[in-house]
Coordinates of N, CA and C in Angstrom, one line a residue:
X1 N 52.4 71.1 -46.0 CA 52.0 70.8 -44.6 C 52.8 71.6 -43.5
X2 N 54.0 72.2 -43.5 CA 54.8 72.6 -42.7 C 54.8 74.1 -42.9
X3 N 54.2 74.6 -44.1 CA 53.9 76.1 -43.9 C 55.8 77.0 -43.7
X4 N 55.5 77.9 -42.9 CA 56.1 78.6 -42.1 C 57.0 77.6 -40.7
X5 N 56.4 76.9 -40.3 CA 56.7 76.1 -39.3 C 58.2 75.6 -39.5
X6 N 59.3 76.1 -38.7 CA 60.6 75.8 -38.8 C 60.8 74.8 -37.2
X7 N 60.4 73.7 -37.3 CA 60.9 73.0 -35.8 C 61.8 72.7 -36.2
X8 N 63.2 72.5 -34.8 CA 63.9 72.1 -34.6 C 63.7 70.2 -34.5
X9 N 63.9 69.6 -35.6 CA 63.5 68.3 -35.1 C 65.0 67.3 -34.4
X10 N 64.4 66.2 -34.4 CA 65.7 65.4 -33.7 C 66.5 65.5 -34.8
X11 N 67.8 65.4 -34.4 CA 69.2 64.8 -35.1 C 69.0 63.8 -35.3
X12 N 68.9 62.9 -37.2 CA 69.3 61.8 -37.1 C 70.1 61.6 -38.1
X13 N 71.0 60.9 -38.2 CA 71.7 60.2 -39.3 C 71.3 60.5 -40.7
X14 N 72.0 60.4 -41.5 CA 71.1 60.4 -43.2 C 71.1 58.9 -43.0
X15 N 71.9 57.8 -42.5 CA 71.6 56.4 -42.2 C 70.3 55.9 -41.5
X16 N 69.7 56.8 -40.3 CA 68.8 56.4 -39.9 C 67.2 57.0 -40.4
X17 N 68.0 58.2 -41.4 CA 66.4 59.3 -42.2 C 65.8 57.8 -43.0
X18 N 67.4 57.4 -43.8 CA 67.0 56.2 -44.9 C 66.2 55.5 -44.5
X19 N 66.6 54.8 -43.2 CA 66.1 53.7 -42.9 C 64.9 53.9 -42.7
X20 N 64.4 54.4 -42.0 CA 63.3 55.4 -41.6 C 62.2 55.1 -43.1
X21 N 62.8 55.6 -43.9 CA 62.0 55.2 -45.3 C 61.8 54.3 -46.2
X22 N 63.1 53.4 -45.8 CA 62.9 52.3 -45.9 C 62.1 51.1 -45.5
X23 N 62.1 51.3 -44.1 CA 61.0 50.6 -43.6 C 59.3 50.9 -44.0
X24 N 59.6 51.9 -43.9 CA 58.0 52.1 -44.2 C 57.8 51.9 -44.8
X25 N 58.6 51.7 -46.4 CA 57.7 51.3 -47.9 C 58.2 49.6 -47.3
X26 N 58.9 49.5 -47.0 CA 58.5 47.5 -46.5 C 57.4 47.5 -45.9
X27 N 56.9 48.1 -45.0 CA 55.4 47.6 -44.6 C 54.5 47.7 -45.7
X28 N 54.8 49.1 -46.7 CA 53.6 49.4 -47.3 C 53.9 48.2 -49.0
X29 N 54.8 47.5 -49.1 CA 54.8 46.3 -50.0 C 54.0 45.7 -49.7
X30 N 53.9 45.0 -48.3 CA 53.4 43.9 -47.7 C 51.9 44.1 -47.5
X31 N 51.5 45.2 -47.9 CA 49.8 45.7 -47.6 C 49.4 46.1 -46.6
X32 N 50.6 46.9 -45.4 CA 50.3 47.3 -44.7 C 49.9 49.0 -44.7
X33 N 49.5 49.8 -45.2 CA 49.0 51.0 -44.5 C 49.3 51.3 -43.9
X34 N 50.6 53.0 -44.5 CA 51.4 53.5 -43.6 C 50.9 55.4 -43.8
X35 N 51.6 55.7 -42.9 CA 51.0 57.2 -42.3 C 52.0 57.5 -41.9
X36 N 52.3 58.7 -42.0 CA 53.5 59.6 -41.1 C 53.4 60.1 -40.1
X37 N 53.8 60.1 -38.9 CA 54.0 60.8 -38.0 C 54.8 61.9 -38.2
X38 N 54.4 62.9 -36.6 CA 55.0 64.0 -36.5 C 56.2 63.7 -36.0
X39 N 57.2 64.7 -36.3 CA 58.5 64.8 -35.8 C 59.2 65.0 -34.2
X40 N 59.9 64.0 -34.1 CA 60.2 64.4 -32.5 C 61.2 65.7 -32.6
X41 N 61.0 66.6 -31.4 CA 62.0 67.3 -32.0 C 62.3 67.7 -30.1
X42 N 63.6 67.6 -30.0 CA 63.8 67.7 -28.3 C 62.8 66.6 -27.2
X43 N 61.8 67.0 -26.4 CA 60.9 65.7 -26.0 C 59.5 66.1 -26.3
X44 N 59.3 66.7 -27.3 CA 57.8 67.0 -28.2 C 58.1 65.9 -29.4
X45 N 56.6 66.3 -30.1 CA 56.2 65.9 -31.3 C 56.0 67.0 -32.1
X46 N 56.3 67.4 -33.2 CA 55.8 68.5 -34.0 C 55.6 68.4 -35.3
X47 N 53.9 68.5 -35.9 CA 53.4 68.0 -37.1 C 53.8 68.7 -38.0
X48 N 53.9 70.4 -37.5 CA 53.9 71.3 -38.9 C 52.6 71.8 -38.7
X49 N 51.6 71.2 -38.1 CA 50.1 72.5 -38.2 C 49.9 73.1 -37.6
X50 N 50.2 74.5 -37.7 CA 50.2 75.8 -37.1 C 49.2 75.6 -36.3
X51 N 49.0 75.8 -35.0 CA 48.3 75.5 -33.7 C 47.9 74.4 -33.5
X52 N 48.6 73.5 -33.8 CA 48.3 71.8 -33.0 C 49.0 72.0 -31.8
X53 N 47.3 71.5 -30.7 CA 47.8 71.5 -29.3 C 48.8 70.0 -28.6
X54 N 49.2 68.9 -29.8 CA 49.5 67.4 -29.3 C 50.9 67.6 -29.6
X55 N 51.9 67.2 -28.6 CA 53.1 67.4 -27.9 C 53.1 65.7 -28.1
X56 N 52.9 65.1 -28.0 CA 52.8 63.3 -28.0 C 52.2 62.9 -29.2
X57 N 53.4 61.8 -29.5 CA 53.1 61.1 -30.7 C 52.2 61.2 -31.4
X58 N 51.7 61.7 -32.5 CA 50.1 62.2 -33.5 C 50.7 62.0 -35.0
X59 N 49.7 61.4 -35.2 CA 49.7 61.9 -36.9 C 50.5 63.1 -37.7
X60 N 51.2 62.9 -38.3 CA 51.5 64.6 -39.1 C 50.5 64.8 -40.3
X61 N 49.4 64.0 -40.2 CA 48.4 64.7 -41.5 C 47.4 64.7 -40.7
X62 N 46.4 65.7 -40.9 CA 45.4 65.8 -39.8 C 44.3 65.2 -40.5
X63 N 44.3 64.7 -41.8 CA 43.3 63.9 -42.5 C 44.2 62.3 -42.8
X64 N 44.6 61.7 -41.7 CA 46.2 60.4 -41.5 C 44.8 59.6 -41.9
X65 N 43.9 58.9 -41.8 CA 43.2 57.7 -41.6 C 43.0 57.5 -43.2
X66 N 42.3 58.8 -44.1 CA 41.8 58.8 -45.0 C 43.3 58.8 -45.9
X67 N 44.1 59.1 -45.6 CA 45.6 59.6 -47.0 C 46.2 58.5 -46.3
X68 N 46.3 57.4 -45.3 CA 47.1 56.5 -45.4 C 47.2 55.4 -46.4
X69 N 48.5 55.3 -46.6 CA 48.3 54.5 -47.7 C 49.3 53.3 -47.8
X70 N 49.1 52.1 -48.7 CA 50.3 51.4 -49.0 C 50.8 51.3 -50.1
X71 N 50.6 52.5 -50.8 CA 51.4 52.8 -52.2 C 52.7 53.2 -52.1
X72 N 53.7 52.1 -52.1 CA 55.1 52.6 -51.6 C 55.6 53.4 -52.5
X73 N 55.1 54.1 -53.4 CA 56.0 55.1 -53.9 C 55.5 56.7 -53.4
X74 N 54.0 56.6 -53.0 CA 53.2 57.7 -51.9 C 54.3 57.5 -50.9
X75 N 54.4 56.8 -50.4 CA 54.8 56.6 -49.1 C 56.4 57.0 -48.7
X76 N 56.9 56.6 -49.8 CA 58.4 56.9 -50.1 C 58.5 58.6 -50.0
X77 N 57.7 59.3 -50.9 CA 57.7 60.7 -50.7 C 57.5 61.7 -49.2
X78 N 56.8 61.0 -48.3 CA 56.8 61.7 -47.2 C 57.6 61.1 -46.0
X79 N 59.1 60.7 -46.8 CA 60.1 60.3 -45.6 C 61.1 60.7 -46.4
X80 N 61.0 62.0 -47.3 CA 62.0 62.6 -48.1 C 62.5 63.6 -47.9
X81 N 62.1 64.6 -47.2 CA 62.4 65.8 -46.5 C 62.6 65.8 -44.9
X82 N 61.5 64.9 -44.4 CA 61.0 65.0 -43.0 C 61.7 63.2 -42.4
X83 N 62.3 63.3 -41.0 CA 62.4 62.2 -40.5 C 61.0 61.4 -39.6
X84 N 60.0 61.9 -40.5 CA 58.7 61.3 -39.9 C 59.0 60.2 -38.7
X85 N 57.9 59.8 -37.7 CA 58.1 58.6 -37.4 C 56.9 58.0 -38.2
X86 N 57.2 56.6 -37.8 CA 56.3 55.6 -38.7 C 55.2 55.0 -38.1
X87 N 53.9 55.1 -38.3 CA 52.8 55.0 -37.7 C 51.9 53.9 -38.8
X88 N 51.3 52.8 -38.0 CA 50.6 52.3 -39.1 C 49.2 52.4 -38.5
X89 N 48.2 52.6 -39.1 CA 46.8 52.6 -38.7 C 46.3 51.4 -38.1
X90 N 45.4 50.9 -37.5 CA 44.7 49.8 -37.3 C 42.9 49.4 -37.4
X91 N 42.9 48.4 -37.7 CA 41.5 48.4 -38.5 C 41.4 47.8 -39.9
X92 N 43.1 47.8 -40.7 CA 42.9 47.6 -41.9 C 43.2 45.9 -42.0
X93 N 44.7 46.0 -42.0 CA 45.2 44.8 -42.3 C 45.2 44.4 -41.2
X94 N 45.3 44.7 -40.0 CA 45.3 44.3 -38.3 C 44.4 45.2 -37.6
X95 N 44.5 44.6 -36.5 CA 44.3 45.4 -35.1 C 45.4 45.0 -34.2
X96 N 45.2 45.6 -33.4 CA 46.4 45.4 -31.8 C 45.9 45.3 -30.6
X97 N 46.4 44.3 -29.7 CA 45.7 44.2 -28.5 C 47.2 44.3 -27.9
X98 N 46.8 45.3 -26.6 CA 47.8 46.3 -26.0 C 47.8 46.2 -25.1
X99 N 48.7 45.6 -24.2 CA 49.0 45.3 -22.8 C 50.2 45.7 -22.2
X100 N 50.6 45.6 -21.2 CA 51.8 46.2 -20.4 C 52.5 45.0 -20.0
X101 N 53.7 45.0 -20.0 CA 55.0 44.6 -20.3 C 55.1 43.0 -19.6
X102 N 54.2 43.0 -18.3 CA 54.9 41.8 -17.4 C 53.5 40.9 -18.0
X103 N 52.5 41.4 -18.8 CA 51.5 40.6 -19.0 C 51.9 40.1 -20.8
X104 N 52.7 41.3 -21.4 CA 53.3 40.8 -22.8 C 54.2 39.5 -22.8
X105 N 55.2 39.9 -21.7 CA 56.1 38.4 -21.7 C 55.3 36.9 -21.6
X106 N 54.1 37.2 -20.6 CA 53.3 36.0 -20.0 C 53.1 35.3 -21.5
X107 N 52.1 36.4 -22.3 CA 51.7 35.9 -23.7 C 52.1 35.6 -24.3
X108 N 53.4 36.4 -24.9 CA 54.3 35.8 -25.3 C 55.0 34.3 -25.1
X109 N 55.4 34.0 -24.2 CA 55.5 32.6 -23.6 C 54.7 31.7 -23.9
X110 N 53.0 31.8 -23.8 CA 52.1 31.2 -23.8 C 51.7 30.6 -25.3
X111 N 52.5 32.1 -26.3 CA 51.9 31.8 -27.4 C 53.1 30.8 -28.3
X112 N 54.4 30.5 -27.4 CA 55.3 30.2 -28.2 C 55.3 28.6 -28.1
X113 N 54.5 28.4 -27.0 CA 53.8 26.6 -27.5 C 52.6 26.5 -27.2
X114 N 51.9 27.3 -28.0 CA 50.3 27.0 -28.3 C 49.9 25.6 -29.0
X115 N 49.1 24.8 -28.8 CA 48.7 24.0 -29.4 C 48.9 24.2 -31.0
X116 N 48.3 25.6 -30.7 CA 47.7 25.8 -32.2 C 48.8 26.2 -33.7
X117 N 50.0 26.3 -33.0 CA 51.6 26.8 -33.5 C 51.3 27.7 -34.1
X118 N 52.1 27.7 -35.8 CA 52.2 28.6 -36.1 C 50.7 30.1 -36.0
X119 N 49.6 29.3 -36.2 CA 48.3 30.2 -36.0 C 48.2 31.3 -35.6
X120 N 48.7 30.9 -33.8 CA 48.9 31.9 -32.8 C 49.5 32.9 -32.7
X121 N 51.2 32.8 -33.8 CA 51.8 33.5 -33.3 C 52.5 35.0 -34.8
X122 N 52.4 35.6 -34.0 CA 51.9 36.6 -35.0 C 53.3 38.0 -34.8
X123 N 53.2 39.1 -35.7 CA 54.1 40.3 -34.8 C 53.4 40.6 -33.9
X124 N 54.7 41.3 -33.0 CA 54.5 41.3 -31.5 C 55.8 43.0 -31.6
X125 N 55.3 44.1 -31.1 CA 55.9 45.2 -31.0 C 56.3 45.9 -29.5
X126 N 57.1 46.1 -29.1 CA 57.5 47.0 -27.6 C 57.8 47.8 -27.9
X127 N 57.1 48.8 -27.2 CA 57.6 50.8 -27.0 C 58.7 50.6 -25.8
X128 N 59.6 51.9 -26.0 CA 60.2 52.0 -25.1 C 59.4 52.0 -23.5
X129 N 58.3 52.6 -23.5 CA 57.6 52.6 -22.3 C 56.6 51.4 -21.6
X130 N 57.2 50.4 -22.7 CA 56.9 48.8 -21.8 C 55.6 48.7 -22.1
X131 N 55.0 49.0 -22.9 CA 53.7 48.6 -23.6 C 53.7 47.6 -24.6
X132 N 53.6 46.5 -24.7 CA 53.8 45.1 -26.0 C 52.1 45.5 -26.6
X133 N 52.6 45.2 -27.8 CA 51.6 45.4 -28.9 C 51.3 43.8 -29.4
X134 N 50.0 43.6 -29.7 CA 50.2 42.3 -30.3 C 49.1 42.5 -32.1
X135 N 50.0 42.4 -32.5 CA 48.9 42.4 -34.2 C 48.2 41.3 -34.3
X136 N 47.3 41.5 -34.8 CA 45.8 40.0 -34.8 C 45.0 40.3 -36.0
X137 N 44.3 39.2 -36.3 CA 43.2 39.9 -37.4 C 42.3 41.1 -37.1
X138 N 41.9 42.0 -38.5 CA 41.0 42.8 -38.1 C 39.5 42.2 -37.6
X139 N 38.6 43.1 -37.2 CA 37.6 42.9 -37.0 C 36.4 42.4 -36.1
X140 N 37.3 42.0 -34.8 CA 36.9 41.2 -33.8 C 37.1 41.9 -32.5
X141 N 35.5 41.9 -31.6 CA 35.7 43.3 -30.9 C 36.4 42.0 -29.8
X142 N 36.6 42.5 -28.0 CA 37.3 42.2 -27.9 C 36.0 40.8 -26.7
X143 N 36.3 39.9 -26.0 CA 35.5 38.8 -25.4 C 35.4 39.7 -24.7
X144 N 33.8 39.5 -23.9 CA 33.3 39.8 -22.7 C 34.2 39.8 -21.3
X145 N 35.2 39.1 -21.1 CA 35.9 39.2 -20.3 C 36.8 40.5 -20.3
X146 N 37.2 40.7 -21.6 CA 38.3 41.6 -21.6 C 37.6 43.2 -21.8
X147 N 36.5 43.0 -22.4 CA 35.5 44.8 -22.4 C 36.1 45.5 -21.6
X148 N 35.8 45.3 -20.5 CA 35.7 46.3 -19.7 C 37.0 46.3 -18.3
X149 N 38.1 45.7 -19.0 CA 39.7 45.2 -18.2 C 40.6 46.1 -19.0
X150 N 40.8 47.5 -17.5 CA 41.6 48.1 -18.1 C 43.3 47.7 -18.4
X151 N 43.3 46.1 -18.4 CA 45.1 46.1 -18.7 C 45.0 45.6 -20.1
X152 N 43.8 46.2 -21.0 CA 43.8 45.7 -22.3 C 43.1 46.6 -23.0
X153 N 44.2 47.4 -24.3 CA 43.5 48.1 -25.0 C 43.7 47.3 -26.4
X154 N 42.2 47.8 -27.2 CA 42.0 47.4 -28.3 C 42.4 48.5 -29.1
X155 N 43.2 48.3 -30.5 CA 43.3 49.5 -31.5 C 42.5 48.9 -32.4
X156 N 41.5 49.7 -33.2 CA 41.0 49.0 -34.4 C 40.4 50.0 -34.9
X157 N 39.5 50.1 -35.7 CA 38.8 51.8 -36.8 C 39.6 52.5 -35.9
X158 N 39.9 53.4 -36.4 CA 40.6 55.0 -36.1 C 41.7 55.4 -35.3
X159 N 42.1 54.3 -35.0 CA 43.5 54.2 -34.0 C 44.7 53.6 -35.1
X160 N 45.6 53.8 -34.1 CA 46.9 53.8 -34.9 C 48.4 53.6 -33.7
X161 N 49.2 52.8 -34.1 CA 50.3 52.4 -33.5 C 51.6 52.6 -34.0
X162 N 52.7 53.4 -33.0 CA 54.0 53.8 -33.5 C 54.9 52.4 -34.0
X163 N 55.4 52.3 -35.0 CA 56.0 51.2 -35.3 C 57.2 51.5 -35.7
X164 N 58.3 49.9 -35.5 CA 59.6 50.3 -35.4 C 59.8 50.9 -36.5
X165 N 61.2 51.6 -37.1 CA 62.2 52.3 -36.1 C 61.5 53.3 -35.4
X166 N 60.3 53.8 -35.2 CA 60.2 55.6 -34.6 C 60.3 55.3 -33.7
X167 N 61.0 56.9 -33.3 CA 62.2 57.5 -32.1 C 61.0 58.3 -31.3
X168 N 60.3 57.5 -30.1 CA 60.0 58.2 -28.9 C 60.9 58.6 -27.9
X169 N 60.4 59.8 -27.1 CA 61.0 60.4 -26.2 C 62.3 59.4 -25.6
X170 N 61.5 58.5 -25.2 CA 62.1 57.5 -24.1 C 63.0 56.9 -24.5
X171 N 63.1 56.2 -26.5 CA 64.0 55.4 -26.9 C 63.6 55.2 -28.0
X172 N 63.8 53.9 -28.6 CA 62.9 53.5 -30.3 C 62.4 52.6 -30.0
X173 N 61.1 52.6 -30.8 CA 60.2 51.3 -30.7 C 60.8 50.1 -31.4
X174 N 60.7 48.8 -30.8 CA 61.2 47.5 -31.5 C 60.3 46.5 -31.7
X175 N 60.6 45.3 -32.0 CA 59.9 44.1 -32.7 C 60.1 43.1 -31.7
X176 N 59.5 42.6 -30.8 CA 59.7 41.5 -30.2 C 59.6 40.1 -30.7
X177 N 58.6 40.2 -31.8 CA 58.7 39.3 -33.3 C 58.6 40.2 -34.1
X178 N 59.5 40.0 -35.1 CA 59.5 40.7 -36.2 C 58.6 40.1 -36.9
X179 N 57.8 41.0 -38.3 CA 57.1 40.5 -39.2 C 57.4 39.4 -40.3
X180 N 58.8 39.6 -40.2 CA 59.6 38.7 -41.3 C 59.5 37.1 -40.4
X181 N 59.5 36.9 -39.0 CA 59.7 36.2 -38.0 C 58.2 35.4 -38.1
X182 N 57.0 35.8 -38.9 CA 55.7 35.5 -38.5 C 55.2 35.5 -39.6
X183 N 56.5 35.8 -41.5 CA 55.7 35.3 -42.3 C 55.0 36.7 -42.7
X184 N 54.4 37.5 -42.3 CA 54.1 38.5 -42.5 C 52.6 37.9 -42.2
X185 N 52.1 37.5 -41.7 CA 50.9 36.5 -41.1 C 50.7 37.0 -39.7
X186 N 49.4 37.8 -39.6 CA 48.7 38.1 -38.0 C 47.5 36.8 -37.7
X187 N 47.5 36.5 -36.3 CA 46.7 35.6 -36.0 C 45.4 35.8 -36.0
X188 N 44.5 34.6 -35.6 CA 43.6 34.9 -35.4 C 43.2 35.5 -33.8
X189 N 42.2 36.6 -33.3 CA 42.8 37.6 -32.8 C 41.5 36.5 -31.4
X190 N 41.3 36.2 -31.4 CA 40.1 34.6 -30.2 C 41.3 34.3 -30.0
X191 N 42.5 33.3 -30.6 CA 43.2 32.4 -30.2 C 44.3 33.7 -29.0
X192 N 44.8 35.0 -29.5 CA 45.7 35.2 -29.1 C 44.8 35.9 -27.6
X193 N 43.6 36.5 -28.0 CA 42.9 36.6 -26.4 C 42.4 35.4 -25.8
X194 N 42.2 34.3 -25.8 CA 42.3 33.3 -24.9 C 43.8 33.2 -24.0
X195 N 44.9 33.7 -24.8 CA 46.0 32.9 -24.3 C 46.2 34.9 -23.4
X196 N 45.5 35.8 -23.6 CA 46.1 37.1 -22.7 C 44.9 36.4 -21.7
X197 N 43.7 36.3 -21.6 CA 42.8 35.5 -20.8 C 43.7 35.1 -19.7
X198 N 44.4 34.0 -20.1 CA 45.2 33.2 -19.0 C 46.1 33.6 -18.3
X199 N 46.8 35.0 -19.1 CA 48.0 35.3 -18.8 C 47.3 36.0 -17.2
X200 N 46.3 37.4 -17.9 CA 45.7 37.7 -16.8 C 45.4 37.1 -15.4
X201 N 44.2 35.3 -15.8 CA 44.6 34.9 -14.4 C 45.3 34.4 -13.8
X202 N 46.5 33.9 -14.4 CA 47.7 33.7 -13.7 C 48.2 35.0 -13.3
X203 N 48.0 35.6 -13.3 CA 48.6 37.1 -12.5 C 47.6 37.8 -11.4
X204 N 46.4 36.8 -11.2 CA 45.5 37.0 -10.4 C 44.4 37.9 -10.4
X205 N 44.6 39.0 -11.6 CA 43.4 39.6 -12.5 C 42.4 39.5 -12.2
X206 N 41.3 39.9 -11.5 CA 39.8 39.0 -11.5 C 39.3 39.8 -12.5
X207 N 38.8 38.7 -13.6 CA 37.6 39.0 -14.7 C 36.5 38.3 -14.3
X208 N 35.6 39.3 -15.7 CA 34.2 38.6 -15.5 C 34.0 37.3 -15.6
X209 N 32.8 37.0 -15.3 CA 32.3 35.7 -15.2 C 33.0 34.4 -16.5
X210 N 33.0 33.6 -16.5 CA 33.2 32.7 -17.6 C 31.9 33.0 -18.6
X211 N 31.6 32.9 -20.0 CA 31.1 33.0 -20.5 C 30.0 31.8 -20.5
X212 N 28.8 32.2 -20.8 CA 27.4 31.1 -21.2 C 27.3 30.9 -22.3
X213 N 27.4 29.8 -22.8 CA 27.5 29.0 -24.4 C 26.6 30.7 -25.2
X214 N 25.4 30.7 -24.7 CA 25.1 31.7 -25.9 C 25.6 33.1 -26.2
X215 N 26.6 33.4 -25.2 CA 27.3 34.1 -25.6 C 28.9 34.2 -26.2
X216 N 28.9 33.0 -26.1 CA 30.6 33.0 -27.2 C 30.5 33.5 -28.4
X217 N 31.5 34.2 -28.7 CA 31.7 34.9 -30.2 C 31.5 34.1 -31.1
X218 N 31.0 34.4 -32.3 CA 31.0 33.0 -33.3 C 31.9 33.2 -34.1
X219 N 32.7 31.9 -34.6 CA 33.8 31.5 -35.3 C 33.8 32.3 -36.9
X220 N 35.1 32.6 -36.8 CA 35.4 33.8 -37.9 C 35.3 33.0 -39.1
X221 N 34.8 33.4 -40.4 CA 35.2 32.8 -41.4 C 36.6 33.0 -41.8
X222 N 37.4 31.9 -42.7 CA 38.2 32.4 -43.7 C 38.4 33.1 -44.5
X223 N 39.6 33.8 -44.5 CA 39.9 34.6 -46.0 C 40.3 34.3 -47.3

């Protein structure tokens, strides 16, 4: 993968290379679907593919969706040379609904006495740059309210999210709930947008209209 390509990547620890690889085959035990990222190296990203124009956070495999995997002994191998950062895809075992920081706390709050308890509450991830991540089931596009509201991105098929330890420019990404904290259990992904719904309009947000009975989403089966 790295060819000729000699970047200078960050300095880290052989304590934090480990860790680094360690975590990752913990997600990829758990069935999560892991991928490597490219290396920070000063305040870039560098994959190793001789003329990649992406400077910010990217894949270090330019086929990442199709070779990600949760075979932790795959996975163990490409955090043996390189201090990858740790990327998991979304779409598979989760998706992420991605909001900014003063609207994460709201939700958070909201979800920590939901009716519905443990159900609701799921991992929950912060970048250094104040973006909260929230993991949910796959599969569920997002309510008519939230389409077309730019304080909410959806990750699901072909997106992917930096997850702790990786070392962005700014700092390292953390767990605001860890996975161990939630059971290794994502919510149902209606309950946790109802409760960003609210968060929104308590922060005065104008969304669309309330929904008309024949447009509510219909109720997910079980797995």
């Amino acid at each position: 993968m790295w060819g000729n390509v000699r970047p200078r990547v960050a300095h880290l620890s052989p304590l934090e290379r480990v860790r680094l690889r360690r975590v990752a085959v913990r997600y990829a035990l758990h069935g999560w679907p892991v991928t490597p990222g490219a290396c920070l190296a000063n305040h870039r990203f560098v994959c190793g593919r001789a003329g990649c124009p992406t400077v910010g956070c990217h894949p270090a495999l330019e086929n990442w969706e199709h070779a990600a995997s949760a075979d932790p002994a795959r996975v163990a191998t490409w955090w043996r040379s390189r201090p990858h950062g740790v990327l998991l895809p979304t779409g598979h075992a989760f998706d992420v609904l991605e909001v900014a920081a003063h609207l994460g706390r709201r939700v958070l709050d909201a979800v920590a006495t939901h009716p519905a308890g443990l159900g609701v509450r799921g991992p929950v991830l912060v970048t250094p740059t104040g973006r909260w991540m929230f993991l949910v089931r796959p599969g569920d596009p997002l309510r008519p309210e939230l389409e077309h509201c730019f304080h909410v991105v959806r990750h699901g098929p072909g997106s992917w999210i930096p997850a702790p330890p990786t070392r962005l420019p700014e700092g390292t990404v953390r767990w605001a709930v860890a996975p161990e904290q939630a059971r290794w259990q994502v919510p149902d992904s209606y309950l946790v947008q109802n409760a960003l719904i609210a968060a929104l309009r308590a922060a005065g947000v104008t969304l669309t209209p309330d929904l008309f009975p024949g447009h509510l989403p219909l109720p997910r089966r079980g797995r």
